[in-house]
Coordinates of C-alpha atoms in Angstrom, one line a residue:
Chain A
M1 CA -47.1 -36.7 11.8
L2 CA -49.9 -36.3 9.3
Y3 CA -49.6 -34.0 6.4
F4 CA -52.5 -32.1 5.0
P5 CA -52.7 -29.3 2.5
F6 CA -55.0 -27.9 5.2
H7 CA -56.2 -28.7 8.6
P8 CA -58.8 -31.5 8.5
M9 CA -61.5 -29.7 10.4
L10 CA -61.1 -26.4 8.7
D11 CA -61.9 -26.7 5.0
R12 CA -64.7 -27.6 2.7
A13 CA -68.0 -29.0 3.7
M14 CA -67.5 -32.1 5.7
P15 CA -69.1 -35.3 4.5
I16 CA -72.4 -35.8 6.4
R17 CA -71.0 -38.5 8.6
S18 CA -68.3 -36.1 9.8
L19 CA -70.5 -33.3 10.9
A20 CA -71.1 -34.7 14.3
F21 CA -67.4 -35.2 14.8
T22 CA -66.7 -31.6 13.8
A23 CA -69.3 -30.3 16.2
A24 CA -67.9 -32.4 18.9
L25 CA -64.4 -31.1 18.3
F26 CA -65.5 -27.6 18.8
L27 CA -67.8 -28.3 21.7
S28 CA -65.0 -30.1 23.5
S29 CA -62.9 -27.0 23.5
P30 CA -64.1 -24.5 26.1
A31 CA -62.3 -21.6 24.5
L32 CA -63.8 -22.2 21.1
A33 CA -67.2 -23.2 22.3
A34 CA -67.6 -19.7 24.0
D35 CA -67.1 -18.0 20.6
A36 CA -68.8 -18.3 17.3
P37 CA -67.6 -21.3 15.4
A38 CA -64.4 -20.4 13.6
T39 CA -64.8 -22.3 10.3
P40 CA -67.3 -22.6 7.5
S41 CA -67.7 -26.3 8.3
A42 CA -68.5 -25.7 11.9
I43 CA -71.1 -23.0 10.9
V44 CA -72.8 -25.6 8.7
A45 CA -72.7 -28.2 11.4
Q46 CA -74.2 -25.9 14.0
A47 CA -76.8 -24.2 11.8
P48 CA -80.2 -24.4 13.4
A49 CA -83.1 -26.1 11.7
G50 CA -84.5 -22.7 10.8
A51 CA -81.5 -22.0 8.6
W52 CA -82.5 -24.7 6.2
R53 CA -85.1 -24.8 3.5
P54 CA -86.5 -28.0 2.0
I55 CA -86.0 -28.7 -1.7
A56 CA -89.3 -29.6 -3.4
P57 CA -89.4 -33.2 -4.6
D58 CA -90.4 -32.1 -8.1
A59 CA -87.1 -30.1 -8.2
L60 CA -85.0 -33.2 -7.5
L61 CA -83.9 -35.3 -10.5
V62 CA -82.6 -38.7 -9.4
M63 CA -80.3 -40.4 -11.9
T64 CA -79.4 -44.0 -11.2
V65 CA -76.3 -45.3 -13.0
E66 CA -74.6 -48.6 -13.3
G67 CA -74.2 -50.4 -10.0
G68 CA -77.2 -48.6 -8.6
K69 CA -75.1 -45.5 -7.8
R70 CA -77.0 -42.3 -7.6
V71 CA -76.6 -38.7 -8.9
V72 CA -79.1 -36.2 -7.6
I73 CA -79.7 -32.9 -9.4
Q74 CA -81.6 -29.9 -7.9
L75 CA -83.5 -28.2 -10.7
A76 CA -83.8 -24.4 -11.0
P77 CA -87.3 -23.8 -12.4
D78 CA -87.3 -20.1 -11.7
F79 CA -84.1 -19.6 -13.7
A80 CA -84.9 -21.9 -16.6
P81 CA -88.6 -22.6 -16.7
A82 CA -88.9 -23.8 -20.2
H83 CA -85.9 -26.1 -20.0
V84 CA -87.0 -27.5 -16.6
A85 CA -90.5 -28.2 -18.0
N86 CA -88.8 -30.2 -20.8
I87 CA -86.6 -32.1 -18.3
R88 CA -89.5 -33.0 -16.1
A89 CA -91.4 -34.4 -19.1
L90 CA -88.3 -36.3 -20.3
A91 CA -87.9 -37.9 -16.8
R92 CA -91.6 -38.8 -16.7
A93 CA -91.3 -40.4 -20.1
G94 CA -88.3 -42.4 -19.0
W95 CA -86.4 -41.0 -21.9
W96 CA -83.0 -41.2 -20.4
D97 CA -83.4 -44.8 -19.2
G98 CA -80.8 -47.0 -21.0
E99 CA -78.8 -44.0 -22.2
S100 CA -75.4 -43.0 -21.1
V101 CA -72.7 -40.6 -19.9
Y102 CA -70.9 -40.3 -23.3
R103 CA -68.5 -37.5 -22.8
V104 CA -66.0 -36.5 -20.1
Q105 CA -63.6 -33.7 -20.8
D106 CA -61.0 -33.0 -18.1
N107 CA -61.4 -29.8 -16.2
Y108 CA -64.6 -29.1 -18.1
V109 CA -67.7 -31.2 -18.3
A110 CA -69.3 -34.6 -18.1
Q111 CA -72.2 -34.9 -20.5
W112 CA -75.0 -37.4 -20.8
G113 CA -78.1 -38.3 -22.8
D114 CA -78.5 -40.1 -26.1
A115 CA -75.1 -40.6 -27.6
T116 CA -76.5 -41.7 -31.0
E117 CA -78.3 -38.3 -31.3
K118 CA -81.1 -40.2 -33.1
K119 CA -83.5 -41.0 -30.3
A120 CA -86.9 -39.4 -30.8
L121 CA -88.1 -37.0 -28.1
P122 CA -91.4 -37.7 -26.5
P123 CA -94.4 -35.6 -27.5
G124 CA -94.7 -32.2 -25.9
I125 CA -91.0 -31.4 -25.7
A126 CA -90.4 -27.8 -26.7
A127 CA -87.7 -27.9 -29.4
N128 CA -87.2 -24.3 -30.1
I129 CA -86.8 -22.6 -26.7
V130 CA -86.0 -18.9 -27.1
P131 CA -82.7 -18.3 -25.1
D132 CA -83.7 -16.9 -21.7
Y133 CA -80.5 -17.2 -19.8
V134 CA -81.0 -13.9 -17.9
R135 CA -83.9 -13.4 -15.4
P136 CA -85.3 -10.1 -14.3
L137 CA -84.6 -9.7 -10.5
A138 CA -88.3 -8.9 -10.0
T139 CA -89.2 -12.4 -11.2
L140 CA -87.0 -14.2 -8.6
K141 CA -88.0 -15.2 -5.1
G142 CA -86.3 -13.3 -2.2
A143 CA -83.8 -10.6 -2.0
A144 CA -80.3 -10.9 -3.5
V145 CA -77.7 -11.5 -0.8
P146 CA -74.6 -9.7 -2.2
L147 CA -71.1 -11.2 -2.2
P148 CA -69.0 -8.1 -1.8
Y149 CA -65.9 -9.2 -3.7
P150 CA -64.9 -8.4 -7.3
D151 CA -65.6 -10.8 -10.1
A152 CA -64.0 -11.0 -13.5
Y153 CA -67.2 -11.8 -15.3
A154 CA -70.1 -9.8 -13.9
P155 CA -70.8 -6.4 -12.3
R156 CA -72.1 -8.1 -9.2
T157 CA -72.5 -11.5 -7.6
G158 CA -74.4 -13.0 -4.8
F159 CA -77.1 -15.5 -3.9
I160 CA -80.9 -15.6 -4.5
D161 CA -83.3 -18.2 -3.3
G162 CA -80.6 -20.7 -2.5
W163 CA -78.6 -20.2 -5.8
P164 CA -75.4 -18.5 -6.6
V165 CA -76.0 -15.7 -9.1
A166 CA -74.2 -13.2 -11.3
M167 CA -76.0 -9.9 -11.7
D168 CA -76.3 -6.5 -13.3
E169 CA -78.5 -3.8 -12.0
T170 CA -81.8 -5.4 -13.1
S171 CA -81.3 -9.1 -13.7
A172 CA -79.6 -12.2 -12.5
W173 CA -78.2 -15.4 -14.1
L174 CA -76.8 -18.6 -12.9
P175 CA -73.0 -19.0 -13.1
H176 CA -71.1 -22.0 -14.4
C177 CA -69.7 -23.1 -11.1
Y178 CA -68.4 -26.6 -10.2
A179 CA -71.4 -29.1 -10.3
M180 CA -73.8 -26.8 -12.1
V181 CA -75.8 -28.6 -14.8
G182 CA -76.5 -27.1 -18.2
V183 CA -78.2 -27.8 -21.5
A184 CA -75.9 -28.9 -24.2
R185 CA -76.7 -27.2 -27.5
N186 CA -75.7 -26.7 -31.0
L187 CA -74.8 -23.4 -32.5
S188 CA -77.0 -20.4 -31.6
P189 CA -79.7 -19.5 -31.7
D190 CA -80.7 -23.0 -30.8
A191 CA -81.0 -23.2 -27.0
G192 CA -81.1 -27.0 -26.7
T193 CA -84.0 -29.0 -25.4
G194 CA -82.6 -30.4 -22.1
A195 CA -82.3 -33.9 -23.4
E196 CA -78.5 -33.6 -23.5
L197 CA -77.2 -32.3 -20.2
Y198 CA -73.7 -31.7 -18.8
A199 CA -72.3 -31.0 -15.4
V200 CA -69.2 -28.8 -14.7
I201 CA -66.3 -30.9 -13.3
G202 CA -63.5 -28.4 -13.3
Q203 CA -62.6 -24.8 -12.9
A204 CA -65.7 -22.7 -13.4
P205 CA -66.1 -22.0 -17.2
R206 CA -67.8 -18.7 -16.6
Q207 CA -67.3 -17.6 -20.2
L208 CA -70.4 -19.9 -20.9
D209 CA -72.6 -17.7 -18.6
R210 CA -75.4 -16.2 -20.5
N211 CA -74.4 -18.2 -23.6
I212 CA -75.9 -21.5 -22.5
A213 CA -78.8 -22.5 -20.3
L214 CA -78.1 -23.7 -16.8
V215 CA -80.9 -25.7 -15.2
G216 CA -79.6 -26.8 -11.8
R217 CA -76.8 -28.3 -9.9
V218 CA -75.6 -31.8 -8.8
I219 CA -76.1 -32.0 -5.0
E220 CA -75.2 -35.7 -4.7
G221 CA -72.8 -37.7 -6.7
I222 CA -70.8 -35.1 -8.5
G223 CA -67.6 -37.0 -7.5
L224 CA -68.9 -40.0 -9.4
L225 CA -69.2 -37.9 -12.6
A226 CA -66.0 -36.1 -12.1
S227 CA -64.0 -39.3 -11.6
L228 CA -65.1 -41.0 -14.8
P229 CA -62.4 -41.8 -17.2
R230 CA -61.8 -38.9 -19.6
G231 CA -62.8 -39.6 -23.2
S232 CA -59.9 -39.7 -25.7
G233 CA -62.0 -38.3 -28.5
D234 CA -62.1 -34.7 -29.4
L235 CA -63.7 -32.7 -26.6
G236 CA -63.7 -35.7 -24.3
F237 CA -66.3 -37.7 -26.3
Y238 CA -65.7 -41.4 -25.7
A239 CA -64.0 -42.9 -28.7
A240 CA -64.8 -46.3 -30.1
G241 CA -63.7 -48.9 -27.6
E242 CA -64.2 -46.6 -24.6
R243 CA -67.0 -47.5 -22.3
R244 CA -69.9 -45.1 -21.7
L245 CA -71.4 -45.1 -18.3
P246 CA -74.8 -46.7 -18.5
I247 CA -77.8 -44.7 -17.1
L248 CA -80.3 -47.0 -15.6
S249 CA -83.0 -44.5 -14.9
V250 CA -83.8 -40.8 -14.4
R251 CA -86.8 -39.8 -12.3
L252 CA -88.2 -36.9 -10.5
A253 CA -88.1 -37.5 -6.7
S254 CA -91.8 -36.6 -6.7
D255 CA -92.5 -39.6 -9.0
L256 CA -90.7 -42.1 -6.8
P257 CA -92.4 -44.0 -3.9
E258 CA -92.2 -41.9 -0.7
A259 CA -89.7 -44.3 0.8
Q260 CA -87.3 -44.0 -2.1
R261 CA -87.3 -40.2 -2.3
P262 CA -84.1 -38.4 -1.4
R263 CA -84.9 -35.5 0.9
Y264 CA -82.6 -32.5 0.7
Q265 CA -82.4 -29.1 2.2
A266 CA -80.4 -26.0 1.1
M267 CA -79.2 -23.4 3.5
D268 CA -81.4 -20.2 3.5
V269 CA -79.1 -17.6 2.0
G270 CA -80.9 -15.0 4.1
S271 CA -80.0 -16.7 7.3
R272 CA -77.5 -15.6 9.9
S273 CA -75.8 -19.0 9.4
F274 CA -75.2 -18.3 5.8
A275 CA -73.8 -14.8 6.5
D276 CA -71.4 -16.3 9.0
Y277 CA -70.5 -19.0 6.5
L278 CA -69.7 -16.5 3.8
R279 CA -67.7 -14.3 6.1
L280 CA -65.5 -17.3 7.1
R281 CA -65.2 -18.6 3.6
A282 CA -63.6 -15.2 2.8
N283 CA -61.6 -15.0 6.0
R284 CA -60.2 -18.2 7.2
K285 CA -58.7 -17.5 10.6
D286 CA -58.1 -20.8 12.2
D287 CA -54.8 -22.5 13.1
F288 CA -54.0 -23.5 9.6
Y289 CA -54.5 -20.1 7.9
E290 CA -51.8 -17.6 8.5
R291 CA -53.1 -15.2 6.0
P292 CA -56.9 -14.9 5.4
A293 CA -57.7 -14.0 1.8
G294 CA -60.2 -11.3 2.6
G295 CA -62.4 -12.4 -0.2
V296 CA -63.9 -15.4 -1.9
D297 CA -65.0 -16.2 -5.4
L298 CA -68.6 -16.9 -6.1
C299 CA -67.9 -20.4 -7.2
N300 CA -65.8 -21.1 -4.1
A301 CA -68.6 -20.4 -1.7
P302 CA -71.1 -23.1 -2.6
V303 CA -74.5 -22.9 -0.9
P304 CA -74.5 -25.6 1.8
V305 CA -76.9 -28.5 1.0
R306 CA -77.6 -31.5 3.2
Q307 CA -79.8 -34.5 3.5
A308 CA -82.8 -33.7 5.7
P309 CA -82.1 -35.0 9.2
Chain B
M1 CA -77.4 -33.0 -35.1
L2 CA -74.6 -33.0 -32.6
Y3 CA -75.1 -31.2 -29.3
F4 CA -72.2 -29.5 -27.5
P5 CA -72.1 -27.3 -24.5
F6 CA -69.9 -25.3 -26.8
H7 CA -68.7 -25.3 -30.4
P8 CA -66.0 -28.0 -30.8
M9 CA -63.5 -25.7 -32.3
L10 CA -64.0 -22.8 -30.0
D11 CA -63.1 -23.7 -26.5
R12 CA -60.3 -25.0 -24.4
A13 CA -56.9 -25.9 -25.7
M14 CA -57.3 -28.6 -28.3
P15 CA -55.5 -31.9 -27.8
I16 CA -52.3 -31.8 -29.8
R17 CA -53.7 -34.1 -32.5
S18 CA -56.5 -31.7 -33.2
L19 CA -54.4 -28.6 -33.7
A20 CA -53.8 -29.2 -37.4
F21 CA -57.5 -29.8 -37.9
T22 CA -58.4 -26.6 -36.1
A23 CA -55.9 -24.6 -38.2
A24 CA -57.3 -26.2 -41.4
L25 CA -60.8 -25.2 -40.4
F26 CA -59.8 -21.6 -40.2
L27 CA -57.6 -21.6 -43.2
S28 CA -60.4 -23.1 -45.3
S29 CA -62.6 -20.1 -44.5
P30 CA -61.5 -17.2 -46.6
A31 CA -63.3 -14.7 -44.5
L32 CA -61.7 -15.9 -41.3
A33 CA -58.3 -16.5 -42.8
A34 CA -58.1 -12.8 -43.6
D35 CA -58.5 -11.9 -40.0
A36 CA -56.6 -12.8 -36.9
P37 CA -57.6 -16.2 -35.6
A38 CA -60.9 -15.9 -33.7
T39 CA -60.4 -18.4 -30.9
P40 CA -57.8 -19.0 -28.2
S41 CA -57.2 -22.5 -29.6
A42 CA -56.5 -21.1 -33.0
I43 CA -54.1 -18.6 -31.5
V44 CA -52.2 -21.5 -29.8
A45 CA -52.2 -23.6 -32.9
Q46 CA -50.8 -20.8 -35.1
A47 CA -48.4 -19.3 -32.6
P48 CA -44.9 -19.0 -34.2
A49 CA -41.9 -20.9 -32.9
G50 CA -40.6 -17.7 -31.3
A51 CA -43.7 -17.5 -29.0
W52 CA -42.6 -20.6 -27.2
R53 CA -39.9 -21.1 -24.5
P54 CA -38.4 -24.5 -23.7
I55 CA -38.9 -25.8 -20.2
A56 CA -35.5 -26.9 -18.7
P57 CA -35.2 -30.7 -18.2
D58 CA -34.3 -30.2 -14.5
A59 CA -37.6 -28.4 -14.0
L60 CA -39.6 -31.4 -15.3
L61 CA -40.6 -34.0 -12.8
V62 CA -41.7 -37.3 -14.4
M63 CA -43.9 -39.5 -12.3
T64 CA -44.7 -42.9 -13.7
V65 CA -47.6 -44.7 -12.2
E66 CA -49.2 -48.1 -12.5
G67 CA -49.6 -49.2 -16.1
G68 CA -46.7 -47.0 -17.1
K69 CA -48.9 -44.0 -17.4
R70 CA -47.1 -40.7 -17.0
V71 CA -47.7 -37.5 -15.0
V72 CA -45.3 -34.6 -15.8
I73 CA -44.9 -31.7 -13.4
Q74 CA -43.2 -28.4 -14.3
L75 CA -41.3 -27.2 -11.2
A76 CA -41.2 -23.5 -10.2
P77 CA -37.7 -23.0 -8.7
D78 CA -37.9 -19.2 -8.7
F79 CA -41.1 -19.2 -6.7
A80 CA -40.2 -22.0 -4.2
P81 CA -36.5 -22.5 -4.3
A82 CA -36.1 -24.4 -1.0
H83 CA -38.9 -26.8 -1.7
V84 CA -37.9 -27.4 -5.3
A85 CA -34.3 -28.2 -4.0
N86 CA -35.9 -30.8 -1.7
I87 CA -38.1 -32.2 -4.4
R88 CA -35.1 -32.6 -6.8
A89 CA -33.1 -34.4 -4.0
L90 CA -36.1 -36.7 -3.3
A91 CA -36.4 -37.6 -7.0
R92 CA -32.7 -38.3 -7.3
A93 CA -32.9 -40.5 -4.2
G94 CA -35.8 -42.4 -5.7
W95 CA -37.7 -41.6 -2.6
W96 CA -41.2 -41.8 -4.1
D97 CA -40.6 -45.1 -6.0
G98 CA -43.1 -47.6 -4.7
E99 CA -45.2 -45.0 -2.9
S100 CA -48.7 -44.0 -3.8
V101 CA -51.4 -41.5 -4.5
Y102 CA -53.3 -42.0 -1.2
R103 CA -55.8 -39.2 -1.1
V104 CA -58.3 -37.9 -3.6
Q105 CA -60.9 -35.4 -2.4
D106 CA -63.5 -34.3 -5.0
N107 CA -63.3 -30.8 -6.2
Y108 CA -60.1 -30.3 -4.2
V109 CA -56.9 -32.3 -4.4
A110 CA -55.2 -35.5 -5.2
Q111 CA -52.2 -36.1 -2.9
W112 CA -49.3 -38.5 -3.0
G113 CA -46.1 -39.5 -1.2
D114 CA -45.7 -41.9 1.7
A115 CA -49.1 -42.9 3.1
T116 CA -47.6 -44.5 6.1
E117 CA -46.0 -41.2 7.1
K118 CA -43.0 -43.2 8.5
K119 CA -40.6 -43.4 5.7
A120 CA -37.3 -41.7 6.5
L121 CA -36.2 -38.8 4.3
P122 CA -32.9 -39.0 2.6
P123 CA -30.0 -37.0 4.0
G124 CA -29.9 -33.4 3.0
I125 CA -33.6 -32.7 2.9
A126 CA -34.4 -29.5 4.6
A127 CA -37.0 -30.2 7.3
N128 CA -37.7 -26.7 8.6
I129 CA -38.2 -24.5 5.6
V130 CA -39.2 -21.0 6.6
P131 CA -42.5 -20.2 4.8
D132 CA -41.6 -18.1 1.8
Y133 CA -44.8 -18.2 -0.2
V134 CA -44.4 -14.6 -1.5
R135 CA -41.6 -13.5 -3.8
P136 CA -40.4 -9.9 -4.3
L137 CA -41.1 -8.9 -7.9
A138 CA -37.5 -7.9 -8.3
T139 CA -36.3 -11.5 -7.8
L140 CA -38.4 -12.9 -10.6
K141 CA -37.5 -13.1 -14.3
G142 CA -39.2 -10.8 -16.7
A143 CA -41.9 -8.2 -16.4
A144 CA -45.4 -9.0 -15.1
V145 CA -48.0 -9.2 -17.9
P146 CA -51.1 -7.8 -16.2
L147 CA -54.5 -9.5 -16.4
P148 CA -56.8 -6.4 -16.3
Y149 CA -59.8 -8.0 -14.6
P150 CA -60.8 -7.9 -11.0
D151 CA -60.0 -10.8 -8.7
A152 CA -61.6 -11.7 -5.4
Y153 CA -58.3 -12.7 -3.7
A154 CA -55.6 -10.3 -4.7
P155 CA -55.1 -6.7 -5.6
R156 CA -53.6 -7.7 -9.0
T157 CA -53.1 -10.7 -11.1
G158 CA -51.1 -11.5 -14.2
F159 CA -48.3 -13.7 -15.6
I160 CA -44.6 -13.8 -15.0
D161 CA -42.0 -16.0 -16.7
G162 CA -44.6 -18.5 -17.8
W163 CA -46.6 -18.6 -14.6
P164 CA -49.9 -17.2 -13.4
V165 CA -49.3 -14.9 -10.4
A166 CA -51.3 -13.0 -7.9
M167 CA -49.6 -9.7 -6.9
D168 CA -49.5 -6.7 -4.7
E169 CA -47.4 -3.7 -5.4
T170 CA -44.1 -5.3 -4.6
S171 CA -44.4 -9.0 -4.7
A172 CA -46.0 -12.0 -6.4
W173 CA -47.2 -15.5 -5.5
L174 CA -48.4 -18.5 -7.3
P175 CA -52.2 -19.0 -7.2
H176 CA -54.0 -22.3 -6.4
C177 CA -55.3 -22.9 -10.0
Y178 CA -56.4 -26.2 -11.4
A179 CA -53.4 -28.6 -11.8
M180 CA -51.1 -26.5 -9.6
V181 CA -48.9 -28.6 -7.3
G182 CA -48.3 -27.8 -3.7
V183 CA -46.6 -29.1 -0.6
A184 CA -48.9 -30.8 1.9
R185 CA -48.1 -29.6 5.4
N186 CA -49.1 -29.9 9.0
L187 CA -50.2 -26.9 11.0
S188 CA -48.1 -23.7 10.7
P189 CA -45.4 -22.6 11.0
D190 CA -44.2 -26.0 9.5
A191 CA -44.0 -25.4 5.8
G192 CA -43.7 -29.1 4.8
T193 CA -40.7 -30.7 3.1
G194 CA -42.1 -31.4 -0.4
A195 CA -42.2 -35.2 0.2
E196 CA -46.0 -35.1 0.3
L197 CA -47.4 -33.3 -2.7
Y198 CA -50.9 -32.5 -3.9
A199 CA -52.4 -31.3 -7.2
V200 CA -55.5 -29.2 -7.4
I201 CA -58.3 -31.1 -9.2
G202 CA -61.3 -28.7 -8.8
Q203 CA -62.4 -25.2 -8.5
A204 CA -59.3 -23.1 -7.6
P205 CA -59.0 -23.1 -3.7
R206 CA -57.4 -19.7 -3.7
Q207 CA -57.9 -19.3 0.0
L208 CA -54.8 -21.5 0.3
D209 CA -52.7 -18.9 -1.6
R210 CA -49.9 -17.6 0.7
N211 CA -50.8 -20.2 3.3
I212 CA -49.1 -23.2 1.7
A213 CA -46.2 -23.6 -0.7
L214 CA -46.9 -24.1 -4.4
V215 CA -44.0 -25.7 -6.3
G216 CA -45.2 -26.2 -9.8
R217 CA -48.0 -27.5 -12.1
V218 CA -49.0 -30.7 -13.8
I219 CA -48.5 -30.2 -17.5
E220 CA -49.3 -33.8 -18.6
G221 CA -51.6 -36.3 -16.9
I222 CA -53.7 -34.1 -14.7
G223 CA -56.8 -35.9 -16.0
L224 CA -55.3 -39.2 -14.7
L225 CA -55.1 -37.7 -11.2
A226 CA -58.4 -36.0 -11.4
S227 CA -60.3 -39.1 -12.5
L228 CA -59.0 -41.3 -9.7
P229 CA -61.7 -42.7 -7.4
R230 CA -62.5 -40.4 -4.5
G231 CA -61.4 -41.6 -1.2
S232 CA -64.2 -42.4 1.2
G233 CA -62.3 -41.4 4.3
D234 CA -62.3 -38.0 5.9
L235 CA -60.9 -35.4 3.5
G236 CA -60.7 -38.0 0.7
F237 CA -58.0 -40.2 2.2
Y238 CA -58.4 -43.8 0.9
A239 CA -60.0 -45.9 3.6
A240 CA -59.1 -49.5 4.4
G241 CA -60.0 -51.6 1.4
E242 CA -59.7 -48.7 -1.1
R243 CA -56.8 -49.0 -3.4
R244 CA -54.1 -46.4 -3.6
L245 CA -52.6 -45.8 -7.0
P246 CA -49.1 -47.2 -7.1
I247 CA -46.2 -44.8 -8.1
L248 CA -43.5 -46.7 -9.9
S249 CA -41.0 -43.9 -10.1
V250 CA -40.4 -40.2 -10.0
R251 CA -37.4 -38.7 -11.8
L252 CA -36.2 -35.4 -13.0
A253 CA -36.3 -35.3 -16.8
S254 CA -32.6 -34.3 -16.7
D255 CA -31.8 -37.6 -15.0
L256 CA -33.5 -39.7 -17.7
P257 CA -31.7 -41.0 -20.8
E258 CA -32.0 -38.4 -23.5
A259 CA -34.4 -40.5 -25.5
Q260 CA -36.9 -40.9 -22.6
R261 CA -37.0 -37.2 -21.7
P262 CA -40.3 -35.4 -22.2
R263 CA -39.7 -32.1 -24.0
Y264 CA -42.1 -29.3 -23.3
Q265 CA -42.5 -25.6 -24.1
A266 CA -44.6 -22.9 -22.4
M267 CA -45.9 -20.0 -24.3
D268 CA -43.9 -16.8 -23.7
V269 CA -46.2 -14.6 -21.7
G270 CA -44.6 -11.5 -23.3
S271 CA -45.4 -12.7 -26.8
R272 CA -48.0 -11.2 -29.2
S273 CA -49.6 -14.7 -29.3
F274 CA -50.2 -14.7 -25.6
A275 CA -51.7 -11.2 -25.7
D276 CA -54.1 -12.4 -28.4
Y277 CA -54.8 -15.6 -26.4
L278 CA -55.7 -13.6 -23.3
R279 CA -57.8 -11.1 -25.2
L280 CA -59.8 -14.0 -26.8
R281 CA -60.1 -15.9 -23.5
A282 CA -61.8 -12.8 -22.1
N283 CA -63.9 -12.1 -25.2
R284 CA -65.2 -15.1 -27.1
K285 CA -66.7 -13.8 -30.3
D286 CA -67.1 -16.8 -32.5
D287 CA -70.4 -18.4 -33.6
F288 CA -71.1 -20.1 -30.3
Y289 CA -70.8 -17.2 -28.0
E290 CA -73.6 -14.7 -28.3
R291 CA -72.4 -12.7 -25.3
P292 CA -68.6 -12.3 -24.7
A293 CA -67.8 -12.1 -20.9
G294 CA -65.5 -9.1 -21.2
G295 CA -63.2 -10.7 -18.6
V296 CA -61.5 -13.9 -17.5
D297 CA -60.4 -15.3 -14.2
L298 CA -56.7 -15.8 -13.6
C299 CA -57.3 -19.6 -13.2
N300 CA -59.4 -19.8 -16.4
A301 CA -56.6 -18.6 -18.7
P302 CA -53.9 -21.2 -18.3
V303 CA -50.6 -20.5 -19.9
P304 CA -50.5 -22.7 -23.0
V305 CA -48.0 -25.6 -22.8
R306 CA -47.1 -28.0 -25.5
Q307 CA -44.8 -30.8 -26.3
A308 CA -41.8 -29.6 -28.3
P309 CA -42.5 -30.1 -32.0

């Protein structure tokens, strides 16, 4: 007797090494194999190569922390061009090397950069970026794939070019979902430089949408950031005597030797596989679920991302 | 220059030791002191004694883990009477003493109980609880306080008797918000006994609502559970060689000596303070927020809970 809060094969994206197992499970069942896969995980496991889009190496930020552990962030240049330009320049200058994760607030954010707040920025870093949290739909690549369920924060939600988006009639903005990465800032109208970054590690703090710049998402290693000890200082800053996590280096994948580059793909949000995935995220109908929800929150339907096979 | 992803005084419930500081900040500003407090945290800090309701000692489950650290769970007997009866009996029998937290899956759950799945249950534990995830509104205490924003999972949401609820016209159920505690179970129609429990440590997995029994919420120590190392086994179970967190004891506060009992209060959801809190959670209008959301998700407006002063 093994107790789960859900059936093992039927929830969340499986870790990569389990995908083959998941596929085998379904293929081994003639009744199931004849139908479309019945779970989001199975959809992801069986998505054809054409349902995946490579992530450009200069949109992958590789942060190596103590012990050689790796956090990989996908940048969103189309949504935050000025901040992403700064972040690329900071990575190329090695600015974060030797810095730290210095703040972890439970159910909120892990934040990193220069804890002393005194380290000079390299030349060429824009220091007074005009807030540009909202992007005209016409400037973004590809059509919006709507998520047809109500949202407490925005008139519409959906997906564009591999990203979750909140939208109104003419524009789109990135939402503060789990693992999204943003630019810490002081009071407005300062929009921050991108030197101090945070990742969401709890319930989506969507009240921050359109108030602070989001620049990407953690696609590898969010569990490492989310499991750091919480800081006991105000707002989760590490207090004296609490140990900050050392950052060894931060580099763009495109600046790493070919053999060391992580290679990732995101699911094409215009693909049939993604449509099936969304439908099943909103309507679980396998053995475990007696009562499908009939809907899913934007932040509870993360775009599948995988290492290139 | 201190960078925040938000202004320090203007987000999340403050840790208790900061409340006085927050209040002082506002009182020191004549312009602000003349108005109602402008942030949810300030509302909580300034709520009068009459806005708080004590939590009964037999609804507080005190879990002591390695190092003497404490996790306190508020039970919800009106929402899950059969499971809460089991949980009280298991605590009185000392059933969890010496067991462990044996599963931590990132952005999902931490789960505890008997990892061997072989430990006999004490006499009197109901083993075949008929699933009763949904409660008729007429059986619950107090009127529903509506949250007037759309939800992807339920026709209506709000708060009843100190708890967040999803609702239809005639009934209510607890939602899978951050820190909510549920009963791990096998495949349906088994509803689980309550011996194996989990707490939500990520984005609200609301698809589980009405599919699995929720029995309460962690009101102290959720950061401890959420910062445990993630298990590398499938679904976050700790694999061989990974260390489970030892549970020293689990007791009802009512069974502890008076001096050792934690004493907690939840905000009265019918109070003026709670109405103000909700309004400001949905409409941040302080220096940091340029653009109030005009809405808030059910799981992003946790009912304030505090230690009794």
